[in-house]
Short mmCIF file of C-alpha atoms and ligand atoms in Angstrom, two decimals:
data_model
loop_
_atom_site.label_atom_id
_atom_site.label_comp_id
_atom_site.label_asym_id
_atom_site.label_seq_id
_atom_site.Cartn_x
_atom_site.Cartn_y
_atom_site.Cartn_z
CA MET A 1 14.37 48.88 -36.17
CA VAL A 2 13.21 51.19 -33.38
CA VAL A 3 14.74 50.30 -30.02
CA GLY A 4 12.80 50.45 -26.73
CA ASP A 5 9.41 49.26 -25.57
CA VAL A 6 7.55 50.73 -28.50
CA THR A 7 5.45 48.93 -31.09
CA THR A 8 6.82 48.51 -34.59
CA ALA A 9 4.53 47.34 -37.38
CA VAL A 10 6.01 44.55 -39.51
CA SER A 11 4.56 42.60 -42.40
CA THR A 12 5.75 38.97 -42.32
CA LEU A 13 7.34 38.00 -39.01
CA ILE A 14 9.34 34.79 -38.74
CA VAL A 15 10.45 33.42 -35.36
CA GLY A 16 13.53 31.16 -35.57
CA ALA A 17 16.47 30.94 -37.98
CA GLY A 18 16.94 27.18 -38.36
CA PRO A 19 16.19 25.29 -41.62
CA GLY A 20 12.49 26.12 -41.17
CA GLY A 21 12.88 29.80 -40.38
CA TYR A 22 15.65 30.92 -42.72
CA VAL A 23 14.34 29.03 -45.76
CA ALA A 24 10.81 30.39 -45.20
CA ALA A 25 12.27 33.89 -44.84
CA ILE A 26 14.24 33.67 -48.09
CA ARG A 27 11.38 32.14 -50.09
CA ALA A 28 8.91 34.73 -48.70
CA ALA A 29 11.31 37.52 -49.67
CA GLN A 30 11.73 35.98 -53.16
CA LEU A 31 7.95 36.14 -53.48
CA GLY A 32 7.98 39.87 -52.71
CA GLN A 33 7.19 39.94 -49.00
CA SER A 34 8.83 42.23 -46.48
CA VAL A 35 10.27 39.88 -43.86
CA THR A 36 11.44 40.46 -40.29
CA MET A 37 13.08 37.58 -38.44
CA VAL A 38 13.36 37.14 -34.66
CA VAL A 39 16.01 34.74 -33.43
CA ASP A 40 17.48 34.05 -30.01
CA GLY A 41 20.44 31.93 -31.10
CA PRO A 42 22.95 31.58 -33.93
CA LEU A 43 21.73 31.63 -37.54
CA GLY A 44 21.17 28.15 -38.93
CA GLY A 45 19.50 26.80 -35.78
CA THR A 46 20.03 23.27 -34.47
CA CYS A 47 20.90 21.66 -37.81
CA LEU A 48 23.76 23.93 -38.65
CA ASN A 49 25.17 24.69 -35.21
CA ARG A 50 24.44 21.68 -32.99
CA GLY A 51 22.99 18.92 -35.17
CA CYS A 52 23.32 17.66 -38.74
CA ILE A 53 26.42 19.58 -39.80
CA PRO A 54 28.70 19.17 -36.75
CA LEU A 55 27.71 15.51 -36.41
CA LYS A 56 28.27 14.76 -40.09
CA ALA A 57 31.59 16.64 -40.08
CA LEU A 58 32.88 14.64 -37.11
CA VAL A 59 31.53 11.31 -38.37
CA SER A 60 33.17 11.93 -41.76
CA ALA A 61 36.53 12.86 -40.22
CA SER A 62 36.44 9.86 -37.88
CA ARG A 63 35.45 7.56 -40.74
CA ARG A 64 38.38 8.75 -42.83
CA PHE A 65 40.72 8.12 -39.92
CA ARG A 66 39.29 4.64 -39.50
CA GLN A 67 39.65 3.89 -43.20
CA LEU A 68 43.38 4.62 -42.99
CA ASN A 69 43.64 1.69 -40.64
CA ASP A 70 41.29 -0.58 -42.56
CA GLU A 71 42.71 -3.84 -43.83
CA SER A 72 40.98 -3.20 -47.17
CA LEU A 73 43.68 -0.63 -47.98
CA GLN A 74 46.42 -3.18 -47.49
CA THR A 75 44.55 -5.63 -49.73
CA MET A 76 44.73 -2.95 -52.43
CA GLY A 77 48.49 -2.64 -51.90
CA ILE A 78 48.43 0.56 -49.85
CA GLN A 79 50.57 0.82 -46.71
CA THR A 80 49.70 3.73 -44.42
CA GLY A 81 52.15 3.34 -41.53
CA THR A 82 51.30 4.75 -38.12
CA THR A 83 48.29 7.06 -38.09
CA SER A 84 46.91 9.28 -35.35
CA PHE A 85 44.36 12.05 -34.93
CA ASP A 86 44.11 15.29 -32.98
CA TRP A 87 40.61 15.65 -31.47
CA GLY A 88 41.17 19.37 -30.79
CA LYS A 89 42.02 20.00 -34.47
CA MET A 90 39.10 17.85 -35.58
CA GLN A 91 36.79 19.97 -33.42
CA ALA A 92 38.35 23.19 -34.75
CA TRP A 93 37.85 22.02 -38.34
CA LYS A 94 34.20 21.14 -37.56
CA THR A 95 33.68 24.60 -36.05
CA GLY A 96 35.16 26.13 -39.21
CA VAL A 97 32.63 24.25 -41.36
CA VAL A 98 29.78 25.43 -39.11
CA GLU A 99 30.99 29.05 -39.16
CA ARG A 100 31.35 29.03 -42.92
CA LEU A 101 27.78 27.79 -43.39
CA SER A 102 26.38 30.11 -40.72
CA GLY A 103 28.14 33.06 -42.39
CA GLY A 104 26.58 31.92 -45.67
CA VAL A 105 23.08 32.01 -44.13
CA GLU A 106 23.78 35.52 -42.81
CA LYS A 107 24.80 36.70 -46.30
CA LEU A 108 21.75 35.10 -47.91
CA LEU A 109 19.40 36.75 -45.41
CA ALA A 110 21.09 40.12 -45.90
CA GLY A 111 21.00 39.64 -49.69
CA HIS A 112 17.23 39.20 -49.49
CA LYS A 113 16.92 42.28 -47.26
CA ILE A 114 15.54 40.31 -44.34
CA GLU A 115 15.66 42.32 -41.14
CA ILE A 116 16.98 40.34 -38.17
CA VAL A 117 16.05 41.10 -34.56
CA HIS A 118 18.15 39.14 -32.07
CA GLY A 119 16.28 38.10 -28.93
CA LEU A 120 13.70 35.75 -27.45
CA GLY A 121 10.20 36.27 -28.78
CA TRP A 122 6.84 35.53 -27.18
CA PHE A 123 3.25 36.47 -27.89
CA LEU A 124 1.47 39.34 -26.20
CA ASN A 125 -1.70 38.59 -28.15
CA GLU A 126 -2.66 37.16 -31.53
CA ARG A 127 -1.22 40.19 -33.38
CA GLU A 128 1.84 41.14 -31.32
CA LEU A 129 5.09 39.55 -30.30
CA ARG A 130 7.42 40.90 -27.64
CA VAL A 131 11.14 40.46 -28.22
CA GLU A 132 13.60 40.71 -25.35
CA GLY A 133 17.11 40.99 -26.68
CA GLU A 134 20.47 42.71 -26.61
CA TYR A 135 18.94 46.09 -27.47
CA GLY A 136 16.12 45.92 -24.91
CA SER A 137 12.47 45.20 -25.49
CA HIS A 138 10.51 45.45 -28.76
CA ARG A 139 6.86 44.96 -29.52
CA LEU A 140 6.32 43.79 -33.06
CA ALA A 141 2.80 44.05 -34.48
CA PHE A 142 2.64 41.63 -37.41
CA GLU A 143 0.29 40.97 -40.30
CA LYS A 144 1.42 37.33 -40.64
CA CYS A 145 3.62 35.28 -38.34
CA LEU A 146 5.48 32.04 -39.00
CA LEU A 147 6.82 30.03 -36.07
CA ALA A 148 9.94 27.91 -36.61
CA THR A 149 11.27 27.61 -33.08
CA GLY A 150 12.43 23.99 -33.37
CA ALA A 151 12.69 21.50 -30.53
CA SER A 152 15.01 20.59 -27.64
CA PRO A 153 16.42 17.22 -26.60
CA CYS A 154 14.34 15.19 -24.12
CA GLU A 155 15.70 13.67 -20.95
CA LEU A 156 14.95 10.05 -20.16
CA PRO A 157 13.56 9.02 -16.75
CA GLY A 158 16.48 8.23 -14.45
CA LEU A 159 18.93 10.07 -16.73
CA PRO A 160 18.52 13.84 -16.28
CA PHE A 161 21.05 15.90 -18.25
CA GLY A 162 23.99 16.94 -16.08
CA GLU A 163 27.75 16.65 -15.80
CA ASN A 164 27.88 12.97 -16.83
CA VAL A 165 24.67 12.75 -18.85
CA LEU A 166 24.84 14.69 -22.10
CA SER A 167 22.46 15.58 -24.90
CA PRO A 168 23.65 14.75 -28.46
CA GLN A 169 24.39 18.46 -28.94
CA GLN A 170 26.69 18.50 -25.90
CA ALA A 171 28.32 15.24 -26.94
CA LEU A 172 29.43 16.85 -30.19
CA ALA A 173 31.31 19.57 -28.35
CA LEU A 174 33.30 17.45 -25.87
CA SER A 175 36.63 19.18 -25.25
CA GLU A 176 38.36 15.84 -24.63
CA LEU A 177 37.57 12.35 -25.84
CA PRO A 178 36.83 9.97 -22.96
CA ALA A 179 38.30 6.45 -22.84
CA SER A 180 34.78 5.01 -22.83
CA ILE A 181 31.31 6.35 -23.62
CA ASN A 182 27.75 5.06 -23.44
CA VAL A 183 25.10 6.11 -25.93
CA VAL A 184 21.46 5.53 -24.94
CA GLY A 185 18.85 5.57 -27.72
CA ASP A 186 17.62 3.70 -30.76
CA ASP A 187 17.40 6.50 -33.34
CA TYR A 188 19.72 7.49 -36.17
CA ILE A 189 21.48 10.08 -34.02
CA ALA A 190 22.39 7.43 -31.42
CA LEU A 191 23.79 5.17 -34.17
CA GLU A 192 25.82 7.99 -35.73
CA LEU A 193 27.25 9.07 -32.36
CA ALA A 194 28.22 5.46 -31.58
CA SER A 195 29.91 5.22 -35.01
CA LEU A 196 31.79 8.47 -34.43
CA TYR A 197 33.28 7.32 -31.12
CA GLY A 198 33.80 3.76 -32.36
CA ASN A 199 35.73 5.05 -35.39
CA LEU A 200 38.10 6.88 -33.05
CA GLY A 201 38.73 3.84 -30.85
CA VAL A 202 36.68 4.99 -27.83
CA ALA A 203 35.19 1.97 -25.98
CA THR A 204 31.55 2.56 -26.94
CA THR A 205 28.37 0.89 -25.70
CA LEU A 206 25.06 1.58 -27.43
CA LEU A 207 22.08 0.79 -25.23
CA THR A 208 18.42 0.71 -26.14
CA LYS A 209 15.37 -0.04 -24.03
CA GLY A 210 13.70 -1.82 -26.90
CA ASP A 211 14.70 -5.01 -28.66
CA LYS A 212 15.80 -3.30 -31.89
CA LEU A 213 17.78 -0.36 -33.20
CA LEU A 214 15.82 1.63 -35.81
CA PRO A 215 12.80 -0.72 -35.58
CA GLU A 216 11.23 0.75 -38.73
CA VAL A 217 14.12 -0.35 -40.98
CA GLU A 218 14.26 -3.60 -43.00
CA PRO A 219 15.79 -6.26 -40.67
CA ALA A 220 18.20 -7.47 -43.39
CA ALA A 221 19.63 -3.96 -43.68
CA MET A 222 19.92 -3.56 -39.92
CA ARG A 223 21.87 -6.80 -39.65
CA LEU A 224 24.57 -5.28 -41.88
CA VAL A 225 24.55 -2.02 -39.92
CA GLN A 226 24.86 -3.88 -36.61
CA ALA A 227 27.70 -6.00 -38.00
CA GLY A 228 29.40 -2.72 -38.99
CA LEU A 229 29.00 -1.38 -35.44
CA ARG A 230 30.45 -4.59 -34.03
CA LYS A 231 33.44 -4.25 -36.39
CA LEU A 232 34.10 -0.82 -34.87
CA GLY A 233 34.03 -2.41 -31.42
CA VAL A 234 30.67 -0.88 -30.48
CA GLN A 235 28.83 -3.09 -27.97
CA VAL A 236 25.10 -3.07 -28.67
CA VAL A 237 22.86 -3.81 -25.66
CA THR A 238 19.15 -4.23 -26.38
CA ASN A 239 16.36 -4.53 -23.78
CA ALA A 240 18.37 -2.42 -21.32
CA GLN A 241 16.00 -1.59 -18.46
CA TRP A 242 16.02 0.64 -15.38
CA LEU A 243 18.73 2.91 -16.69
CA LYS A 244 19.97 5.35 -14.05
CA MET A 245 23.15 7.01 -12.82
CA ALA A 246 24.77 5.96 -9.55
CA ALA A 247 28.19 7.11 -8.28
CA GLY A 248 29.01 8.49 -11.73
CA GLU A 249 28.29 5.18 -13.48
CA LEU A 250 25.47 4.09 -15.75
CA VAL A 251 23.47 1.36 -14.04
CA TYR A 252 21.06 -0.83 -16.00
CA GLU A 253 19.48 -4.23 -16.04
CA ALA A 254 19.76 -6.60 -18.99
CA GLY A 255 19.03 -10.31 -19.09
CA GLY A 256 17.95 -10.21 -15.42
CA GLN A 257 21.33 -8.87 -14.23
CA GLU A 258 22.32 -5.45 -12.93
CA LYS A 259 25.29 -4.02 -14.82
CA ARG A 260 27.41 -0.87 -14.58
CA LEU A 261 29.32 1.11 -17.15
CA ALA A 262 31.90 3.84 -16.58
CA GLY A 263 32.21 6.92 -18.76
CA PRO A 264 29.87 9.71 -19.81
CA VAL A 265 26.39 8.90 -21.06
CA VAL A 266 24.86 10.47 -24.16
CA VAL A 267 21.07 10.32 -24.34
CA SER A 268 19.32 10.55 -27.70
CA GLY A 269 15.80 10.14 -26.37
CA GLY A 270 13.64 12.19 -28.68
CA ILE A 271 12.75 15.85 -28.72
CA GLN A 272 10.31 18.30 -27.16
CA PRO A 273 8.90 21.12 -29.36
CA ASN A 274 10.05 24.59 -28.26
CA THR A 275 6.66 26.07 -27.44
CA ASP A 276 6.90 26.61 -23.68
CA LYS A 277 8.41 30.13 -23.93
CA LEU A 278 6.19 31.38 -26.76
CA ASN A 279 3.18 32.22 -24.59
CA LEU A 280 0.97 30.61 -27.22
CA LYS A 281 -2.11 30.81 -24.97
CA GLU A 282 -2.13 34.62 -25.23
CA ALA A 283 -2.25 34.30 -29.01
CA GLY A 284 -4.75 31.42 -28.93
CA VAL A 285 -2.50 29.06 -30.93
CA LYS A 286 -3.46 25.42 -30.33
CA THR A 287 -0.93 22.75 -29.44
CA GLY A 288 -1.08 18.96 -29.37
CA ARG A 289 -0.35 16.49 -26.57
CA ASN A 290 3.42 16.88 -26.70
CA GLY A 291 3.29 20.67 -26.93
CA GLU A 292 3.68 20.65 -30.73
CA ILE A 293 1.92 23.33 -32.78
CA THR A 294 -0.79 21.70 -34.84
CA VAL A 295 -0.92 22.75 -38.49
CA ASN A 296 -2.85 21.82 -41.62
CA PRO A 297 -1.05 20.68 -44.82
CA ALA A 298 -0.64 24.34 -45.85
CA GLN A 299 1.28 24.81 -42.55
CA VAL A 300 -1.44 27.07 -41.09
CA THR A 301 -2.29 26.80 -37.37
CA ASN A 302 -5.82 27.16 -36.01
CA LEU A 303 -5.34 30.92 -36.60
CA PRO A 304 -5.31 31.93 -40.29
CA ASP A 305 -2.44 34.44 -39.93
CA ILE A 306 -0.12 32.28 -37.83
CA LEU A 307 1.80 29.42 -39.48
CA ALA A 308 4.37 26.96 -38.18
CA VAL A 309 7.03 24.72 -39.73
CA GLY A 310 9.77 22.28 -38.74
CA ASP A 311 10.43 20.47 -35.48
CA VAL A 312 8.00 22.67 -33.54
CA THR A 313 5.13 21.07 -35.49
CA GLY A 314 5.99 17.62 -34.11
CA GLN A 315 6.67 16.20 -37.58
CA ILE A 316 9.59 13.81 -38.08
CA ALA A 317 12.60 15.85 -36.94
CA LEU A 318 14.60 16.32 -40.12
CA ALA A 319 16.03 19.45 -41.67
CA SER A 320 14.80 18.23 -45.07
CA VAL A 321 11.23 18.16 -43.70
CA ALA A 322 11.63 21.66 -42.21
CA TYR A 323 13.04 22.95 -45.55
CA LYS A 324 10.08 21.63 -47.51
CA GLN A 325 7.49 22.84 -45.01
CA ALA A 326 9.19 26.25 -45.07
CA ARG A 327 8.79 26.52 -48.85
CA VAL A 328 5.14 25.46 -48.55
CA ALA A 329 4.49 27.99 -45.75
CA ALA A 330 6.08 30.86 -47.66
CA GLU A 331 3.92 30.07 -50.68
CA THR A 332 0.83 29.82 -48.46
CA LEU A 333 1.69 33.28 -47.13
CA ASP A 334 1.80 34.40 -50.77
CA GLY A 335 -1.79 33.23 -51.22
CA ARG A 336 -0.99 30.07 -53.22
CA LYS A 337 -2.84 26.78 -52.77
CA VAL A 338 -0.04 24.42 -51.70
CA ALA A 339 0.38 21.49 -49.33
CA TYR A 340 3.12 19.56 -47.57
CA ASP A 341 2.37 16.03 -48.66
CA PRO A 342 5.53 14.00 -49.38
CA GLN A 343 5.07 10.45 -50.67
CA ALA A 344 8.47 9.43 -49.37
CA VAL A 345 10.84 10.83 -46.74
CA PRO A 346 14.42 9.75 -47.43
CA ILE A 347 16.46 9.10 -44.29
CA VAL A 348 20.23 8.63 -44.23
CA VAL A 349 22.18 7.19 -41.32
CA HIS A 350 25.93 7.82 -41.44
CA THR A 351 27.07 4.54 -39.97
CA THR A 352 29.71 2.32 -41.59
CA PRO A 353 28.31 0.91 -43.81
CA GLU A 354 25.99 3.82 -44.56
CA LEU A 355 22.22 3.20 -44.42
CA ALA A 356 19.51 5.01 -46.38
CA TYR A 357 15.81 4.29 -46.74
CA THR A 358 12.75 5.86 -48.27
CA GLY A 359 9.07 5.01 -48.56
CA LEU A 360 7.79 1.85 -46.93
CA SER A 361 9.57 -1.24 -45.66
CA ALA A 362 8.01 -4.56 -46.71
CA GLU A 363 6.40 -4.94 -43.28
CA ALA A 364 5.03 -1.38 -43.24
CA ALA A 365 3.64 -1.86 -46.76
CA ARG A 366 1.85 -5.05 -45.71
CA LEU A 367 0.44 -3.27 -42.65
CA GLU A 368 -0.92 -0.61 -45.02
CA GLY A 369 -2.74 -3.37 -46.88
CA PHE A 370 -0.47 -3.80 -49.90
CA GLU A 371 0.30 -7.19 -51.37
CA VAL A 372 4.01 -6.79 -52.04
CA VAL A 373 6.87 -8.13 -54.10
CA THR A 374 10.43 -7.58 -52.90
CA GLY A 375 13.82 -7.67 -54.55
CA ARG A 376 17.39 -7.55 -53.30
CA PHE A 377 20.84 -7.15 -54.76
CA PRO A 378 24.06 -7.46 -52.76
CA LEU A 379 26.90 -4.96 -53.09
CA ALA A 380 29.27 -7.95 -53.25
CA ALA A 381 27.84 -8.72 -56.72
CA ASN A 382 28.20 -5.11 -57.94
CA SER A 383 31.30 -4.52 -60.05
CA ARG A 384 31.81 -0.93 -58.88
CA GLY A 385 31.63 -2.16 -55.28
CA LEU A 386 34.45 -4.59 -56.03
CA THR A 387 36.60 -1.93 -57.73
CA LEU A 388 36.14 0.16 -54.58
CA ASN A 389 37.04 -2.89 -52.47
CA SER A 390 33.76 -2.52 -50.62
CA GLU A 391 31.46 -5.51 -50.51
CA ASN A 392 29.42 -4.80 -47.43
CA GLY A 393 25.98 -3.67 -48.56
CA VAL A 394 22.67 -4.43 -50.19
CA ALA A 395 19.78 -2.79 -52.03
CA LEU A 396 16.27 -3.89 -51.03
CA VAL A 397 13.20 -2.84 -52.95
CA VAL A 398 9.48 -3.11 -52.14
CA ALA A 399 6.73 -2.79 -54.76
CA GLU A 400 3.05 -3.52 -55.08
CA LYS A 401 2.39 -6.97 -56.54
CA GLY A 402 0.69 -6.77 -59.89
CA SER A 403 1.01 -3.05 -60.64
CA GLY A 404 4.72 -3.01 -59.75
CA LEU A 405 4.21 0.40 -58.10
CA LEU A 406 7.41 1.32 -56.28
CA LEU A 407 6.71 1.57 -52.53
CA GLY A 408 10.06 1.63 -50.80
CA MET A 409 13.80 1.18 -51.05
CA THR A 410 16.55 0.53 -48.51
CA ILE A 411 20.22 0.73 -49.38
CA VAL A 412 23.20 -0.21 -47.23
CA GLY A 413 26.72 0.51 -48.38
CA LEU A 414 28.93 3.16 -49.94
CA GLN A 415 27.11 6.37 -50.84
CA ALA A 416 23.73 4.92 -49.87
CA GLY A 417 22.64 8.43 -48.88
CA ASP A 418 23.06 9.71 -52.43
CA LEU A 419 21.88 6.55 -54.19
CA ILE A 420 18.54 6.59 -52.34
CA MET A 421 17.32 9.65 -54.25
CA GLU A 422 16.57 7.61 -57.39
CA ALA A 423 13.97 5.61 -55.47
CA SER A 424 12.64 8.66 -53.65
CA LEU A 425 12.07 10.42 -56.98
CA GLY A 426 10.48 7.23 -58.32
CA ILE A 427 8.03 7.00 -55.42
CA GLU A 428 7.13 10.72 -55.69
CA MET A 429 6.45 10.27 -59.41
CA GLY A 430 4.44 7.07 -59.04
CA ALA A 431 7.08 5.02 -60.89
CA THR A 432 6.80 1.26 -61.32
CA LEU A 433 9.54 -1.37 -61.24
CA THR A 434 9.48 -1.36 -65.05
CA ASP A 435 10.05 2.42 -65.12
CA LEU A 436 13.20 2.05 -63.02
CA ALA A 437 14.38 -1.01 -64.92
CA GLU A 438 14.09 0.90 -68.23
CA ILE A 439 16.59 3.60 -67.12
CA LEU A 440 20.22 3.26 -68.20
CA HIS A 441 22.46 3.17 -65.13
CA PRO A 442 26.16 4.10 -65.51
CA HIS A 443 28.53 1.13 -65.51
CA PRO A 444 30.40 0.29 -63.43
CA GLY A 445 28.29 2.16 -60.90
CA LEU A 446 26.84 1.68 -57.44
CA GLY A 447 23.48 2.74 -58.91
CA GLU A 448 23.39 -0.62 -60.69
CA MET A 449 22.52 -2.09 -57.26
CA THR A 450 19.22 -0.23 -57.43
CA LEU A 451 18.62 -1.41 -61.00
CA GLU A 452 19.35 -5.04 -60.20
CA SER A 453 17.31 -5.06 -56.97
CA VAL A 454 14.39 -3.84 -59.09
CA GLU A 455 15.08 -6.53 -61.70
CA SER A 456 15.32 -9.11 -58.94
CA ALA A 457 11.80 -8.12 -57.78
CA MET A 458 10.72 -8.76 -61.38
CA GLY A 459 12.53 -12.13 -61.37
CA LEU A 460 14.98 -10.81 -63.97
CA ALA A 461 18.24 -9.88 -62.18
CA ILE A 462 21.26 -10.59 -64.38
CA HIS A 463 24.20 -10.61 -61.97
CA THR A 464 22.76 -12.70 -59.16
CA LEU A 465 21.16 -16.12 -59.15
C1 FAD B 501 22.66 15.76 -33.25
C2 FAD B 501 21.63 16.02 -34.31
C3 FAD B 501 21.87 15.55 -35.60
C4 FAD B 501 20.93 15.77 -36.61
N1 FAD B 501 21.19 15.30 -37.86
C5 FAD B 501 20.31 15.52 -38.86
C6 FAD B 501 20.55 15.06 -40.18
O1 FAD B 501 21.57 14.46 -40.46
N2 FAD B 501 19.64 15.31 -41.14
C7 FAD B 501 18.49 15.99 -40.88
O2 FAD B 501 17.69 16.20 -41.80
N3 FAD B 501 18.22 16.44 -39.63
C8 FAD B 501 19.09 16.22 -38.62
N4 FAD B 501 18.83 16.69 -37.36
C9 FAD B 501 17.53 17.34 -37.10
C10 FAD B 501 17.58 18.82 -37.53
O3 FAD B 501 18.63 19.48 -36.89
C11 FAD B 501 16.25 19.48 -37.19
O4 FAD B 501 15.20 18.71 -37.70
C12 FAD B 501 16.18 20.88 -37.78
O5 FAD B 501 17.20 21.71 -37.25
C13 FAD B 501 14.81 21.51 -37.50
O6 FAD B 501 14.79 22.81 -38.00
P1 FAD B 501 13.84 23.92 -37.34
O7 FAD B 501 14.03 25.14 -38.16
O8 FAD B 501 12.49 23.37 -37.18
O9 FAD B 501 14.40 24.14 -35.86
P2 FAD B 501 15.84 24.56 -35.32
O10 FAD B 501 16.91 24.21 -36.29
O11 FAD B 501 15.93 23.96 -33.96
O12 FAD B 501 15.77 26.13 -35.20
C14 FAD B 501 14.97 26.76 -34.25
C15 FAD B 501 15.30 28.24 -34.24
O13 FAD B 501 14.36 28.95 -33.42
C16 FAD B 501 15.06 29.82 -32.55
N5 FAD B 501 14.15 30.04 -31.40
C17 FAD B 501 13.57 29.10 -30.61
N6 FAD B 501 12.70 29.68 -29.75
C18 FAD B 501 12.73 31.01 -30.01
C19 FAD B 501 12.05 32.13 -29.47
N7 FAD B 501 11.13 32.01 -28.50
N8 FAD B 501 12.35 33.35 -29.96
C20 FAD B 501 13.27 33.51 -30.95
N9 FAD B 501 13.92 32.47 -31.52
C21 FAD B 501 13.66 31.24 -31.05
C22 FAD B 501 16.39 29.10 -32.29
O14 FAD B 501 17.38 29.97 -31.86
C23 FAD B 501 16.67 28.58 -33.70
O15 FAD B 501 17.22 29.58 -34.52
C24 FAD B 501 19.74 16.48 -36.32
C25 FAD B 501 19.50 16.97 -35.03
C26 FAD B 501 20.43 16.73 -34.03
C27 FAD B 501 20.17 17.26 -32.63
#
């Protein structure tokens, strides 16, 4: 790469190295394109460095610690004695996981001969990007450009980020664990953060302005998840209004009374697409109301040679969504006729018990005009659940009445996040209840919950009345 304020011609230019950017870069290179990547942060983006991976690492470690103290071990005849944890070591282990994965991304990009330019990029016009980085200023003239610049956490009114009000990313890097913490939000990140701190014995309050956590999820599943939070000692406050900070405390109103809570506040209040620094106007790239880059199903913006993927497009903020859009975009760049059009988006929430859902809930299906049948099977009636001494869970299925077309599945309990893929595959493939019921499921296995929830929707469940 030539250094200095000179123009370098590049073929495919990708801005951002998160799940959207690095996957698009690798797939484009696999398809024979010459790829240059501009990135102003660590490889792997939010997911790897500040999001999915650090959060899941800490939640998993905290969950294992909690399990050592769970009475279910004693029931199985296991005595653990006194247990403790070292938050500093837990953080160091998490950082090791992140570094290992980030190093892996670096090797993959190098292995595909993707040239990386470190620095912040913004448009000079619809064919050129300026990059300001450690080696000065570059002008890159591109043939095609793919934007994968992600999104940043949003502040909530009354709770600007500062010393005592943290974003989820900052909350994952706390150098010391506080005695108490308050998590504000109703999304999966808020629930996972509350579980993490609750697992470690921090006095945790989870506050939401609405009347429900994860309002899109089946209420029967959420009741189990909320019971799990309560078991960890997490206080859930719904309908919390007028949240603000005063004298270092969180002040809010609930049930007509003003209340105060000590301890840092973590706000998981949505995200804002990272488009403000891109100078999109100079290029003529159109954005939507929240600043998101609008794209068609082939991931192309209003300009035929500029594409966008991931959080910056305002789609549901998931790495899995960014990964898929990235593959679609790379193939579009290769001239193929492809589209991002998933029939089901599986979502996993790493609470205890774990929650996973895909497709439509019964209520959402009805709102879409389906006449539905539903089925349920409790983990307490699943033999593998009993051999694992874990009874807290359920599988809930939704299908179209008559045709039996599978529409949605929700699973609560051990390994729900892995079990959900059977239903997701089924929905993608247009499977019916009969299709799922015809498949042999290993015994004893947690997957039998899925089978029997399907049979229950058909009125044929064996192991429940
Ligand atoms: C706490 C937390 C937990 C999460 N957990 C999960 C989870 O369990 N599962 C899941 O699927 N998703 C999870 N997510 C969401 C997931 O992290 C994002 O959906 C995903 O990272 C989006 O990928 P992306 O490539 O669109 O953007 P990002 O990962 O944000 O990457 C954006 C990239 O663009 C670069 N960049 C931005 N602007 C510029 C510029 N002007 N010039 C050059 N480079 C630029 C950044 O440095 C970065 O490399 C979580 C998010 C958070 C915050």
